[in-house]
PDB file of C-alpha atoms in Angstrom:
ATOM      1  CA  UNK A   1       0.000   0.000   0.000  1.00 54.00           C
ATOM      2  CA  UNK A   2       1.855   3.209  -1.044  1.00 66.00           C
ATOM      3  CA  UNK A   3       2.186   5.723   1.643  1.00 70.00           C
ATOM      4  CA  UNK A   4      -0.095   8.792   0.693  1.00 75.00           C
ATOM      5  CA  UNK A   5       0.929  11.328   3.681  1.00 77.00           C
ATOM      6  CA  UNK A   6       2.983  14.356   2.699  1.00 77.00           C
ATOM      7  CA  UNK A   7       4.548  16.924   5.069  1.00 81.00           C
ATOM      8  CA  UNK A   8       3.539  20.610   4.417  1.00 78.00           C
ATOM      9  CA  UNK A   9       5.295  23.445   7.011  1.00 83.00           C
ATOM     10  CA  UNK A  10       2.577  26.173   7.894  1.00 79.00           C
ATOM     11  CA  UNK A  11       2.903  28.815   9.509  1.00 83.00           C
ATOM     12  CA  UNK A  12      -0.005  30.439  12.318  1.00 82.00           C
ATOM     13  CA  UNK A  13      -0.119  33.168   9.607  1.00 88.00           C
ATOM     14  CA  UNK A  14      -0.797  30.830   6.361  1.00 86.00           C
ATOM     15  CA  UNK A  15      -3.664  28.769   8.974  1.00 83.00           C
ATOM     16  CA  UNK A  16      -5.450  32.142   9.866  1.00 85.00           C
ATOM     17  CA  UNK A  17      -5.817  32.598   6.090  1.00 89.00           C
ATOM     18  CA  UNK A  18      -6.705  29.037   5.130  1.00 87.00           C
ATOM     19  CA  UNK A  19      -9.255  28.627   8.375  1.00 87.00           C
ATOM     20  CA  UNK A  20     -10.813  31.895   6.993  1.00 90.00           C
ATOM     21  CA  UNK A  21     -11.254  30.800   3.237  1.00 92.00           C
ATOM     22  CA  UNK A  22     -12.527  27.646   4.616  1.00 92.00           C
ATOM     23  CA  UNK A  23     -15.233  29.661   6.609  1.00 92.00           C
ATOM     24  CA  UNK A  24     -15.827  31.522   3.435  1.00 93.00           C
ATOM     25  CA  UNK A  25     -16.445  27.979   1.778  1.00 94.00           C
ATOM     26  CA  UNK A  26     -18.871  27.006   4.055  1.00 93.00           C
ATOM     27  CA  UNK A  27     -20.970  29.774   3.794  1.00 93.00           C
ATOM     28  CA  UNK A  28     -20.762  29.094  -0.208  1.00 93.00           C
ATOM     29  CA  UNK A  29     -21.200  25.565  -0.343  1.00 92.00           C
ATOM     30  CA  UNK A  30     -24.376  26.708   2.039  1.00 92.00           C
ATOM     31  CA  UNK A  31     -26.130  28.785  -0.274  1.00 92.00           C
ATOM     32  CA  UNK A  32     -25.599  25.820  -3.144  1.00 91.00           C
ATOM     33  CA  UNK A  33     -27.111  23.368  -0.388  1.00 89.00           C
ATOM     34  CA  UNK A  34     -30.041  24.663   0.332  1.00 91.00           C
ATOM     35  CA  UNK A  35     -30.634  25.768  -3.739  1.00 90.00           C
ATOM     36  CA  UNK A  36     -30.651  22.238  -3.831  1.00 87.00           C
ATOM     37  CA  UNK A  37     -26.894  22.044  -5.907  1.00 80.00           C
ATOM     38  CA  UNK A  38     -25.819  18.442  -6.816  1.00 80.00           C
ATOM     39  CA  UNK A  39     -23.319  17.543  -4.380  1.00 88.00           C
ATOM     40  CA  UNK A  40     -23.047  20.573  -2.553  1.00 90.00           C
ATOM     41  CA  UNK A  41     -24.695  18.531   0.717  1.00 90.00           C
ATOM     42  CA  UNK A  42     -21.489  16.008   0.668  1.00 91.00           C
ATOM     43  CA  UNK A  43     -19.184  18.564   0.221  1.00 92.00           C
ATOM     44  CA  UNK A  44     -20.158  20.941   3.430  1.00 92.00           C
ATOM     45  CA  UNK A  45     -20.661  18.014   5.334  1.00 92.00           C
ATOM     46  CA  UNK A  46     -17.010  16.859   4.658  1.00 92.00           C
ATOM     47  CA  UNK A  47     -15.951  20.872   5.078  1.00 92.00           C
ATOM     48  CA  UNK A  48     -17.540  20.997   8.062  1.00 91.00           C
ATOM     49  CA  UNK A  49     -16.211  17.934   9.474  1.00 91.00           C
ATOM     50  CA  UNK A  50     -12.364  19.043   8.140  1.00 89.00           C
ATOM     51  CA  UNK A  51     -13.315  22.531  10.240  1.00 89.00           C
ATOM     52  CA  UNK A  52     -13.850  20.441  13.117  1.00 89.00           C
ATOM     53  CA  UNK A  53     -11.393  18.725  13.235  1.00 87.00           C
ATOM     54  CA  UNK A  54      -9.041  21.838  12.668  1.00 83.00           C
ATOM     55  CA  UNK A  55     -10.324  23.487  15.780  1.00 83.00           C
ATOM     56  CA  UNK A  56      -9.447  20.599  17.779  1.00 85.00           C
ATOM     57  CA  UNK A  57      -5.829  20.474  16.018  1.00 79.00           C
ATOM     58  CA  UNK A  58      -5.288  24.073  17.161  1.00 78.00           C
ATOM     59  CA  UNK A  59      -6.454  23.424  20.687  1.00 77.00           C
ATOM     60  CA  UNK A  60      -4.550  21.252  21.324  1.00 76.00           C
ATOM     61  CA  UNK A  61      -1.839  22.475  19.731  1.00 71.00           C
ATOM     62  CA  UNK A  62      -2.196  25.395  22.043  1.00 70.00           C
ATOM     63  CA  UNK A  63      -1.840  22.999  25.041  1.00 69.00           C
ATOM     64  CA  UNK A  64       1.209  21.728  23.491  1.00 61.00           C
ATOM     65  CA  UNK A  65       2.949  25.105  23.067  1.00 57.00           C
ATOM     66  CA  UNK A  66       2.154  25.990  26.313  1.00 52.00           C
ATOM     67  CA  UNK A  67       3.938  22.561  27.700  1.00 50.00           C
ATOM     68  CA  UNK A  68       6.506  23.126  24.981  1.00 48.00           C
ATOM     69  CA  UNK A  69       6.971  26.806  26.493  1.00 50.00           C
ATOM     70  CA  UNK A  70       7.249  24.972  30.312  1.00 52.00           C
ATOM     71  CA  UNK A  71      10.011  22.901  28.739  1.00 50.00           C
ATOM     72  CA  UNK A  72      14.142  23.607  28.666  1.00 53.00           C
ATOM     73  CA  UNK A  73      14.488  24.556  25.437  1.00 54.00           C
ATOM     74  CA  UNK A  74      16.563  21.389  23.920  1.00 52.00           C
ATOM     75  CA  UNK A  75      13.826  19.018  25.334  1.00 52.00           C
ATOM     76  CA  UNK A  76      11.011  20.526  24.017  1.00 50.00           C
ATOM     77  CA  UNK A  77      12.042  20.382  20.005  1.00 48.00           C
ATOM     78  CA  UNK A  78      13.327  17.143  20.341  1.00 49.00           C
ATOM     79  CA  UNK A  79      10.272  15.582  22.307  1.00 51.00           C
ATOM     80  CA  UNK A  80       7.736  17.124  20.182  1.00 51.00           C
ATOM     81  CA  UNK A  81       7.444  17.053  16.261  1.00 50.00           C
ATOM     82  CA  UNK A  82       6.063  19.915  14.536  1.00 53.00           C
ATOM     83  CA  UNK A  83       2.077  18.938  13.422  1.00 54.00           C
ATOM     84  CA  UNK A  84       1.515  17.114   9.933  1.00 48.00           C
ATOM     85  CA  UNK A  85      -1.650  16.257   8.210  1.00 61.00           C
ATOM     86  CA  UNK A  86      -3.827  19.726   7.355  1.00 61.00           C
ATOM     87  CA  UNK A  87      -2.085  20.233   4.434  1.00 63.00           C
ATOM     88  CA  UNK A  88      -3.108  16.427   3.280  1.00 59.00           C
ATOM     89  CA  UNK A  89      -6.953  16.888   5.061  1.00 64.00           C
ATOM     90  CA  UNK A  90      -7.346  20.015   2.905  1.00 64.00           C
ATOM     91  CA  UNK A  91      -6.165  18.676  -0.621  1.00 62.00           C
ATOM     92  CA  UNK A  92      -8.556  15.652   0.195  1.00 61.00           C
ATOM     93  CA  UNK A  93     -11.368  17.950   0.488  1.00 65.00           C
ATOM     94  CA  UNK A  94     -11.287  20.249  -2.234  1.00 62.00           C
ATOM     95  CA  UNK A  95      -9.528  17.615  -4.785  1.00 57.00           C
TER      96      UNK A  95
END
């Protein structure tokens, strides 16, 4: 089975924008839901679910800076990975 994950480096600045034109989706693929658009049900559900999930991500990668922050310095990049995966959740929704 071929390994389909791929890393993309984000900064807080480039998720502000992508969270908002994922808000600005929503709202879209709302209008095109309830005019009945073919599709457009699936899609928002998946959006919303991706938005979800997002939120979570950035919780809790709040609570990890803030334990990162408690840690000596060396520790903390060593013991904790930078986070993976939106970059892969977001091409799977809107490819």
């Amino acid at each position: 089975m071929p390994n389909d994950n791929h890393t993309l480096e984000l900064n807080q600045k480039d998720l502000d924008l992508i969270e908002a034109a994922l808000h600005t989706q929503q709202k879209i693929l709302s209008v095109q839901s309830e005019a009945g658009g073919m599709g457009a049900q699936e899609r928002l559900s998946a959006l919303k679910h991706l938005m979800k999930r997002l939120s979570r991500q950035k919780s809790a990668a709040r609570s990890d800076t803030a334990i990162v922050n408690a840690m000596p310095a060396g520790q903390a990049a060593a013991d904790n990975p930078p986070c993976q995966g939106f970059g892969v959740i977001a091409r799977n929704i809107f490819c």
